[in-house]
Amino acid sequence: MIQEFRLPDLGENIEGGDVVQIHVGKGDKVEEEQILLEVETDKATIEVPSPFQGIVKDVHINAGQQAQVGQLILTIDSEGSSDARPAEKEESPKEKPAPEKSEPAQVESATKENKPGEAPSTAQPASPAKPSAPAAPVSDRPKMIAPASPTVRRFAREIGVDIHAVPGTGPGGRISSEDVKRYSRDLNSRRTQSSGAGVTIGQFAPPMPDFSKWGDVEKESMSNIRKSTAASMAQAWNTIPHVTQHDKADITELEKLRKSFASRAEEQGAKLTVTAILIKIAAAALKRFPNFNTSIDVGNNEIIFKKFYHIGVAVDTERGLLVPVVRNADRKNMIELAAEVGELAQKARNKKLSLEEMQGGTFTITNLGGIGGTSFTPIVNWPEVAILGVSRTQNEPTIVDDKLESRMMLPLSLSYDHRIIDGADAARFLRWICTALEQPFMIALEG
Amino acid sequence: MEKQQLVVIGGGPGGYAAAFLAADLGMSVTLIEKEENPGGVCLYRGCIPSKALLHVAKLLRETEHAENWGIHFGKPKIELDKLRDWKNSVVQKMTGGLGQLSKARKINYVQGHAKFVDAHTVTVEKSDGGEETISFENAILATGSRPATIPNLDLDSPRLMDSTAALDLENIPKTLLVVGGGYIGLELGSVYAALGTKVTVVEMLPALLPGADKDLVAVLSREIKSIMHKVYTKTKVTGMTEKKNGIEVALEGESVDKEKQTFEKVLVSIGRKPNSQNLGLEKTKVVVNQRGFVEVDVQRRTAESNIFAIGDITGDPMLAHKASHEGRVAVEVIAGHKVGFEPNAIPAVIFTDPELAWCGLTEEEAKSQGIDYEVAKFPWGASGRATTLDRSDGMTKLILEPETTRVLGVGIVGPGAGELIAEGVLAVEMAALASDVKLAIHAHPTLSETVMEAAEVFFGQSTHVYRPKKN
């Protein structure tokens, strides 16, 4: 039976691409899942596997041409495959076409499976050197070890990229550091794209006026961080009905405690900051108010309750805003949290954060108190549903027991997703946090 | 003593490499080891002393070989005491040097046996008496392995030796039975054969050196058979009895000519077992598998997150250079780097004469794992350098990925193979293609040219090997 092989759907928003290489020729036998051709899209090079086995009757496209999704690529005779000659052998080995042994269509699966909010690394094929399989004997090597030098392999591991998923551009498919960086960038942009559910920066933007009519301008291309921030902010703003609740916590007593315990934390290498304390309190509050630790799955009309408490902390770096995530904040004490935040912030500033370390947050804290301000309206870090903004502590005249006293007041601003969180809940949540700050014993009591 | 950032248990090539790197990175390090100085099996009872003796064996063989070229030395006179002293002085020099290096790095060296009390504390039974408790943030287990014994055949006799006893070189026995045709048995067997002992080798499996590629082993086997008295493969030792002038050994195998044979000494070299007992590991979450190996992840972390394990105790291959590399990886992980133990090639070398070495993928592995491969072989008969050494018995082969011609493995047999394999390791690790190896100029006349020419053979373009073109 003659079957038509048309360019399949290559992933969200991909209409087609340039055919880089066709791995089969007329008369070749192809197996199911064998890579037939490589198509380069604006995001990545995608290896397209065969959906069936048989003999190639005709090739309807040449390398270098453009192919659209749905376009006829090959005709394949799915019968009589048994008496056909195999797709390779015979010629001198170096000039063989490259079917069968190519890595599976990893890039493609990454595109397809990369659901919004999911860590891109999980969409990659399982790395053969997974730490979860302890004591794998050294001889238990993957079928095809990645063609990359030890330095490049180490670099990939450090930035959290599975080397086996990286397409190499060197001779024999050798993977360079540049290839790893490119792949990582692609993953990032795919993530922004898919998590943006079609929202990209500037998509709704009307054309720019010609500013040079009114004076000199300078153009600078956006950095990746800026692009990604812009896309996720636009996405959050477009999807989430934001409301911000403001409150103030009297931290006069807490400050005394913080100062008296600061040296103790320092001995253990941690700087006991208000942010660290807030992470602890926020984790406790999230446990108490589970609605705040959710995501809304509009597609499935479901609310996803997370049983883990990973708190993101916004870090201001030279290159822009980064949000590393402190994992399992509910299970760590304040000194541990303080140490971890310090370390993550340092890594963020030194460009050492891996993708992984910025994923999986369930709630975010952004502290602008170091700079100033009395309150602000932070934007929820989608797909989370709430974010806590912190402004600068001020000494304020306050009536305590009918007496006027100067108290240290910490202004807090909680922005939340009004689709899932009601105003009263938000007021209660933020009040609970303020009370916990005012009476730290509460954490031990209820947290 | 204040809490140590790192405690390393075991001062072999894995342990001391780890301790030294950790100290260089500024950690406070305690190294716990039974011997007076670092070194472990490798320096005290393994690689180093055996290589000193194999050097002697090779020299003795070459003096014999020289008769072919008209050079006659006569029968050598062997002063065993002096030879042993020299070997010991080599060990002394190396281990003493390591002791100095340890001191220079301000490592807290504790001589004794360590046991875990919990996941952050060990107690050390010190060799000079007394006990010390040391608390730590991280620990690296590097306790290595010891020679395995044959169950039920464990005779309590000074005639029965393990590799350690064989290296002590107590005497030159008239006859020696080597049980186990792996690399330790063949290396030590070669030493004794060169010193004049009639050596018999028994191997249970059909071939010597299980694990290595057959074509390479075949070249070595020819030499081994010529220097040994007898080599029995597919043969089992079924009994041992101590007799007045030796150990009577019962052998069972097709090619065995006499079922009961008496040997002045017997060397058992049937493999090595991990030292994972008596360490108090049950006080931690560390998992030890059925074979006694400690389970670790790719970062060499055990199930207890602050305890790492490296070297022989984590499994095969039990090689010093694998242990040192793992040790350095574990320390880098402790120092906060996101690295893993992910070599593509760990060289294995058998220091017999000829030497046999390989790295990366072997043909045996490729077959058993269903990996497509092509082989390019260069016989040393076509090498000028090999001919000048009167050693044209060697062979160099590349195992290549058919599509890309990438070098996946390299195997070499011949004198100097242990040195030559380094290029193979680099080629595999760098994912070099056959053409990369072919286009890199190699010095003439050297044995290293055989690597380049093997790549040329692959393209049918070797200068010194003519292969008619296939149609």
Short mmCIF file of N, CA and C in Angstrom, two decimals, chain A residues 17-77:
data_model
loop_
_atom_site.label_atom_id
_atom_site.label_comp_id
_atom_site.label_asym_id
_atom_site.label_seq_id
_atom_site.Cartn_x
_atom_site.Cartn_y
_atom_site.Cartn_z
N GLY A 17 9.13 24.93 8.15
CA GLY A 17 10.51 25.34 8.32
C GLY A 17 11.33 24.93 7.10
N ASP A 18 12.65 25.13 7.24
CA ASP A 18 13.53 24.75 6.15
C ASP A 18 13.97 23.31 6.34
N VAL A 19 13.94 22.56 5.26
CA VAL A 19 14.44 21.19 5.33
C VAL A 19 15.96 21.25 5.32
N VAL A 20 16.56 20.81 6.40
CA VAL A 20 18.02 20.88 6.51
C VAL A 20 18.63 19.65 5.86
N GLN A 21 18.04 18.51 6.13
CA GLN A 21 18.63 17.27 5.67
C GLN A 21 17.55 16.23 5.48
N ILE A 22 17.66 15.44 4.42
CA ILE A 22 16.75 14.31 4.27
C ILE A 22 17.61 13.06 4.42
N HIS A 23 17.21 12.21 5.34
CA HIS A 23 18.08 11.07 5.67
C HIS A 23 17.82 9.85 4.81
N VAL A 24 16.79 9.88 3.97
CA VAL A 24 16.49 8.69 3.18
C VAL A 24 16.40 9.06 1.71
N GLY A 25 16.54 8.06 0.88
CA GLY A 25 16.44 8.27 -0.55
C GLY A 25 15.48 7.26 -1.15
N LYS A 26 15.21 7.43 -2.42
CA LYS A 26 14.30 6.53 -3.13
C LYS A 26 14.82 5.09 -3.01
N GLY A 27 13.94 4.16 -2.67
CA GLY A 27 14.34 2.76 -2.59
C GLY A 27 14.80 2.33 -1.21
N ASP A 28 15.01 3.28 -0.33
CA ASP A 28 15.47 2.94 1.02
C ASP A 28 14.35 2.32 1.84
N LYS A 29 14.76 1.42 2.71
CA LYS A 29 13.80 0.84 3.64
C LYS A 29 13.78 1.73 4.88
N VAL A 30 12.59 2.03 5.35
CA VAL A 30 12.53 2.83 6.58
C VAL A 30 11.74 2.06 7.64
N GLU A 31 12.15 2.26 8.85
CA GLU A 31 11.47 1.64 9.98
C GLU A 31 10.58 2.68 10.64
N GLU A 32 9.64 2.19 11.38
CA GLU A 32 8.82 3.09 12.17
C GLU A 32 9.74 3.84 13.14
N GLU A 33 9.49 5.11 13.34
CA GLU A 33 10.26 5.94 14.28
C GLU A 33 11.64 6.31 13.77
N GLN A 34 12.00 5.80 12.59
CA GLN A 34 13.29 6.19 12.04
C GLN A 34 13.22 7.67 11.65
N ILE A 35 14.31 8.39 11.87
CA ILE A 35 14.30 9.81 11.53
C ILE A 35 14.39 9.96 10.01
N LEU A 36 13.42 10.65 9.43
CA LEU A 36 13.38 10.80 7.98
C LEU A 36 14.07 12.08 7.54
N LEU A 37 13.79 13.15 8.25
CA LEU A 37 14.38 14.42 7.84
C LEU A 37 14.49 15.37 9.04
N GLU A 38 15.32 16.40 8.83
CA GLU A 38 15.47 17.43 9.85
C GLU A 38 14.91 18.73 9.31
N VAL A 39 14.07 19.35 10.10
CA VAL A 39 13.47 20.61 9.68
C VAL A 39 13.88 21.68 10.68
N GLU A 40 14.38 22.79 10.14
CA GLU A 40 14.79 23.86 11.03
C GLU A 40 13.68 24.90 11.08
N THR A 41 13.16 25.13 12.28
CA THR A 41 12.14 26.16 12.46
C THR A 41 12.83 27.35 13.10
N ASP A 42 12.08 28.40 13.38
CA ASP A 42 12.74 29.55 14.00
C ASP A 42 13.10 29.26 15.46
N LYS A 43 12.66 28.13 15.96
CA LYS A 43 12.97 27.82 17.36
C LYS A 43 14.04 26.76 17.51
N ALA A 44 13.96 25.74 16.68
CA ALA A 44 14.90 24.64 16.87
C ALA A 44 14.91 23.78 15.62
N THR A 45 15.93 22.92 15.56
CA THR A 45 15.94 21.94 14.49
C THR A 45 15.18 20.73 15.00
N ILE A 46 14.24 20.27 14.20
CA ILE A 46 13.38 19.19 14.64
C ILE A 46 13.60 17.97 13.76
N GLU A 47 13.82 16.83 14.41
CA GLU A 47 13.99 15.59 13.65
C GLU A 47 12.63 14.95 13.51
N VAL A 48 12.26 14.63 12.29
CA VAL A 48 10.92 14.11 12.06
C VAL A 48 10.99 12.60 11.83
N PRO A 49 10.33 11.83 12.67
CA PRO A 49 10.39 10.37 12.54
C PRO A 49 9.31 9.85 11.60
N SER A 50 9.53 8.64 11.13
CA SER A 50 8.56 8.03 10.23
C SER A 50 7.42 7.41 11.04
N PRO A 51 6.19 7.61 10.60
CA PRO A 51 5.06 7.02 11.32
C PRO A 51 4.85 5.55 10.94
N PHE A 52 5.45 5.11 9.83
CA PHE A 52 5.26 3.70 9.47
C PHE A 52 6.52 3.15 8.82
N GLN A 53 6.52 1.84 8.59
CA GLN A 53 7.68 1.25 7.94
C GLN A 53 7.34 0.91 6.50
N GLY A 54 8.37 0.82 5.69
CA GLY A 54 8.13 0.49 4.29
C GLY A 54 9.30 0.93 3.42
N ILE A 55 9.04 1.02 2.12
CA ILE A 55 10.08 1.41 1.17
C ILE A 55 9.75 2.79 0.63
N VAL A 56 10.78 3.63 0.58
CA VAL A 56 10.55 4.98 0.05
C VAL A 56 10.36 4.89 -1.47
N LYS A 57 9.18 5.31 -1.94
CA LYS A 57 8.88 5.27 -3.38
C LYS A 57 9.36 6.55 -4.05
N ASP A 58 9.14 7.63 -3.36
CA ASP A 58 9.50 8.91 -3.95
C ASP A 58 9.78 9.96 -2.88
N VAL A 59 10.69 10.87 -3.18
CA VAL A 59 10.98 11.97 -2.28
C VAL A 59 10.52 13.24 -2.99
N HIS A 60 9.64 13.98 -2.35
CA HIS A 60 9.02 15.12 -3.04
C HIS A 60 9.60 16.46 -2.64
N ILE A 61 10.68 16.43 -1.94
CA ILE A 61 11.26 17.70 -1.49
C ILE A 61 12.77 17.55 -1.43
N ASN A 62 13.49 18.65 -1.55
CA ASN A 62 14.95 18.60 -1.46
C ASN A 62 15.42 19.36 -0.23
N ALA A 63 16.58 18.99 0.23
CA ALA A 63 17.18 19.72 1.35
C ALA A 63 17.34 21.17 0.91
N GLY A 64 17.07 22.09 1.83
CA GLY A 64 17.22 23.50 1.51
C GLY A 64 15.88 24.14 1.19
N GLN A 65 14.89 23.33 0.79
CA GLN A 65 13.58 23.89 0.48
C GLN A 65 12.77 24.11 1.76
N GLN A 66 11.76 24.94 1.59
CA GLN A 66 10.84 25.18 2.70
C GLN A 66 9.75 24.12 2.69
N ALA A 67 9.32 23.72 3.87
CA ALA A 67 8.21 22.77 3.94
C ALA A 67 7.18 23.30 4.92
N GLN A 68 5.92 23.20 4.54
CA GLN A 68 4.84 23.63 5.44
C GLN A 68 4.22 22.39 6.08
N VAL A 69 3.66 22.58 7.24
CA VAL A 69 2.96 21.47 7.90
C VAL A 69 1.86 20.99 6.95
N GLY A 70 1.82 19.69 6.72
CA GLY A 70 0.80 19.13 5.83
C GLY A 70 1.30 18.90 4.43
N GLN A 71 2.46 19.45 4.11
CA GLN A 71 3.00 19.28 2.75
C GLN A 71 3.47 17.84 2.52
N LEU A 72 3.29 17.34 1.29
CA LEU A 72 3.72 15.98 0.96
C LEU A 72 5.25 15.92 0.92
N ILE A 73 5.81 15.01 1.68
CA ILE A 73 7.28 14.89 1.75
C ILE A 73 7.74 13.62 1.03
N LEU A 74 7.14 12.49 1.39
CA LEU A 74 7.56 11.22 0.81
C LEU A 74 6.33 10.39 0.46
N THR A 75 6.50 9.48 -0.49
CA THR A 75 5.52 8.41 -0.59
C THR A 75 6.24 7.12 -0.22
N ILE A 76 5.58 6.34 0.59
CA ILE A 76 6.21 5.15 1.13
C ILE A 76 5.33 3.94 0.84
N ASP A 77 5.95 2.89 0.30
CA ASP A 77 5.22 1.64 0.07
C ASP A 77 5.33 0.82 1.34
#
